[in-house]
C-alpha positions as CSV (number, residue, x, y, z in Angstrom):
1,X,58.5,0.1,-13.5
2,X,56.7,-0.8,-10.4
3,X,55.9,2.8,-9.7
4,X,54.3,4.1,-13.1
5,X,52.0,7.2,-12.6
6,X,49.7,5.7,-15.2
7,X,48.0,2.5,-14.1
8,X,48.4,-0.2,-16.8
9,X,45.5,-2.5,-17.3
10,X,45.8,-6.0,-17.8
11,X,43.9,-8.3,-20.2
12,X,41.9,-9.8,-17.4
13,X,40.7,-6.3,-16.2
14,X,39.6,-5.4,-19.6
15,X,37.3,-8.5,-19.9
16,X,33.7,-7.4,-20.8
17,X,31.2,-8.6,-18.1
18,X,29.4,-10.7,-20.6
19,X,32.7,-12.6,-21.4
20,X,33.0,-13.6,-17.7
21,X,31.9,-17.2,-17.4
22,X,30.8,-16.6,-13.9
23,X,28.2,-14.0,-15.0
24,X,26.7,-16.4,-17.7
25,X,26.5,-19.1,-14.9
26,X,24.7,-16.7,-12.5
27,X,22.3,-15.7,-15.3
28,X,21.5,-19.4,-15.9
29,X,21.0,-20.2,-12.4
30,X,18.6,-17.2,-12.2
31,X,16.6,-18.5,-15.2
32,X,16.4,-22.0,-13.7
33,X,15.1,-20.7,-10.4
34,X,12.6,-18.4,-12.2
35,X,11.3,-21.2,-14.2
36,X,11.2,-23.6,-11.3
37,X,8.1,-22.0,-9.7
38,X,6.2,-22.3,-12.9
39,X,6.9,-25.9,-13.3
40,X,5.8,-26.8,-9.8
41,X,2.8,-24.8,-8.2
42,X,3.5,-25.8,-4.8
43,X,6.8,-23.9,-4.9
44,X,5.3,-20.9,-7.0
45,X,5.4,-17.5,-5.5
46,X,2.3,-16.4,-3.5
47,X,0.9,-14.0,-6.4
48,X,0.3,-17.3,-8.2
49,X,-3.1,-17.5,-6.3
50,X,-4.3,-14.0,-6.8
51,X,-7.0,-13.7,-9.2
52,X,-6.6,-11.5,-12.4
53,X,-9.0,-8.4,-12.2
54,X,-10.1,-5.8,-14.5
55,X,-11.4,-2.4,-13.2
56,X,-13.2,-0.1,-15.4
57,X,-15.4,3.0,-14.6
58,X,-18.4,4.7,-16.3
59,X,-20.1,7.8,-15.1
60,X,-22.3,6.2,-12.7
61,X,-20.6,3.1,-11.7
62,X,-17.2,1.1,-11.1
63,X,-17.1,-2.5,-12.6
64,X,-14.7,-5.0,-11.3
65,X,-14.3,-8.3,-13.1
66,X,-12.1,-11.0,-11.4
67,X,-11.1,-14.3,-12.9
68,X,-12.1,-17.2,-10.5
69,X,-12.0,-20.4,-12.5
70,X,-13.7,-23.5,-10.8
71,X,-15.0,-21.5,-7.8
72,X,-18.7,-21.3,-7.1
73,X,-20.7,-18.5,-5.1
74,X,-20.2,-20.6,-1.9
75,X,-16.3,-20.4,-2.5
76,X,-16.2,-16.5,-2.5
77,X,-16.8,-13.7,0.1
78,X,-17.1,-10.1,-1.0
79,X,-16.9,-7.2,1.8
80,X,-16.9,-3.6,2.0
81,X,-15.1,-1.7,4.8
82,X,-13.3,1.6,5.0
83,X,-13.9,2.4,1.2
84,X,-12.2,-0.8,0.4
85,X,-13.9,-3.7,-1.5
86,X,-12.3,-7.0,-0.6
87,X,-12.8,-10.4,-2.5
88,X,-11.7,-13.3,-0.6
89,X,-12.0,-17.1,-1.4
90,X,-10.5,-20.5,-1.4
91,X,-9.8,-22.9,-4.1
92,X,-9.9,-26.4,-2.5
93,X,-7.7,-29.3,-3.8
94,X,-9.4,-32.4,-4.8
95,X,-7.4,-35.4,-3.5
96,X,-7.2,-38.6,-5.4
97,X,-5.5,-41.7,-4.3
98,X,-4.0,-44.0,-6.7
99,X,-1.5,-46.7,-7.1
100,X,1.0,-44.9,-9.4
101,X,4.7,-44.2,-9.1
102,X,4.1,-40.2,-9.3
103,X,1.6,-37.7,-8.8
104,X,1.5,-34.5,-10.7
105,X,-0.7,-31.5,-9.9
106,X,-0.5,-28.7,-12.2
107,X,-3.5,-26.6,-11.0
108,X,-3.1,-24.3,-8.0
109,X,-5.2,-24.3,-4.8
110,X,-5.3,-22.4,-1.7
111,X,-6.7,-19.1,-0.2
112,X,-6.5,-15.7,-1.8
113,X,-7.6,-12.1,-1.1
114,X,-7.7,-9.0,-3.4
115,X,-8.7,-5.4,-2.4
116,X,-9.7,-2.4,-4.4
117,X,-9.9,1.0,-3.0
118,X,-13.4,2.6,-3.8
119,X,-14.2,6.5,-3.6
120,X,-15.4,7.9,-0.2
121,X,-19.1,7.3,0.5
122,X,-19.9,4.2,-1.2
123,X,-22.4,2.2,0.6
124,X,-22.6,-1.8,0.8
125,X,-26.2,-1.7,-0.6
126,X,-24.8,0.2,-3.7
127,X,-22.8,-3.0,-4.4
128,X,-23.9,-6.0,-6.5
129,X,-22.1,-9.1,-7.6
130,X,-22.6,-12.3,-9.7
131,X,-20.4,-14.9,-10.7
132,X,-20.8,-17.0,-14.0
133,X,-18.3,-19.0,-16.0
134,X,-15.6,-18.5,-13.5
135,X,-15.8,-14.8,-13.6
136,X,-17.1,-12.6,-10.7
137,X,-18.5,-9.5,-11.7
138,X,-19.1,-6.7,-9.2
139,X,-21.0,-3.4,-10.0
140,X,-20.5,-0.5,-7.6
141,X,-22.8,2.6,-7.9
142,X,-20.6,5.7,-7.5
143,X,-21.8,7.9,-4.6
144,X,-23.4,11.4,-5.4
145,X,-20.6,14.1,-5.7
146,X,-20.8,16.4,-2.5
147,X,-22.7,19.4,-3.2
148,X,-21.2,22.7,-2.4
149,X,-23.5,25.4,-1.1
150,X,-23.1,29.2,-1.3
151,X,-23.3,30.8,2.0
152,X,-24.6,34.5,2.3
153,X,-22.3,36.8,4.2
154,X,-24.2,39.4,6.4
155,X,-22.7,42.8,7.3
156,X,-22.4,43.3,10.9
157,X,-24.2,46.2,12.5
């Protein structure tokens, strides 16, 4: 009957999503594009140039380590403004002209910038940095905690 009160499912409607060949095709296309950026750095997403960082804290300091392989002191700038420490730099590409049928570059290059929020009151003179073996180490002295002071209340006459 065409006017059944209970809808009848067809075999196609009962097909699981995983069994649908178009779902499998979409997953494979997504996987292909995800891997494409890793195979060709020029097409990689912008975060590929972001240096990896570790931030740790002791009682008196904040310590930041950033991986900057191949960079030297002249390639990196460190600034402090509005309680934000910013590491900027640029990894330059070395061009090599050769008579070959192809050219493959697997190393990434370009400009980058990373920022870390610091506690209020940090002063530029309380920040020190050094770079060695491709790792930038920044040490920030924590500001002294603000002291509260008890205020005496006098009785009005």
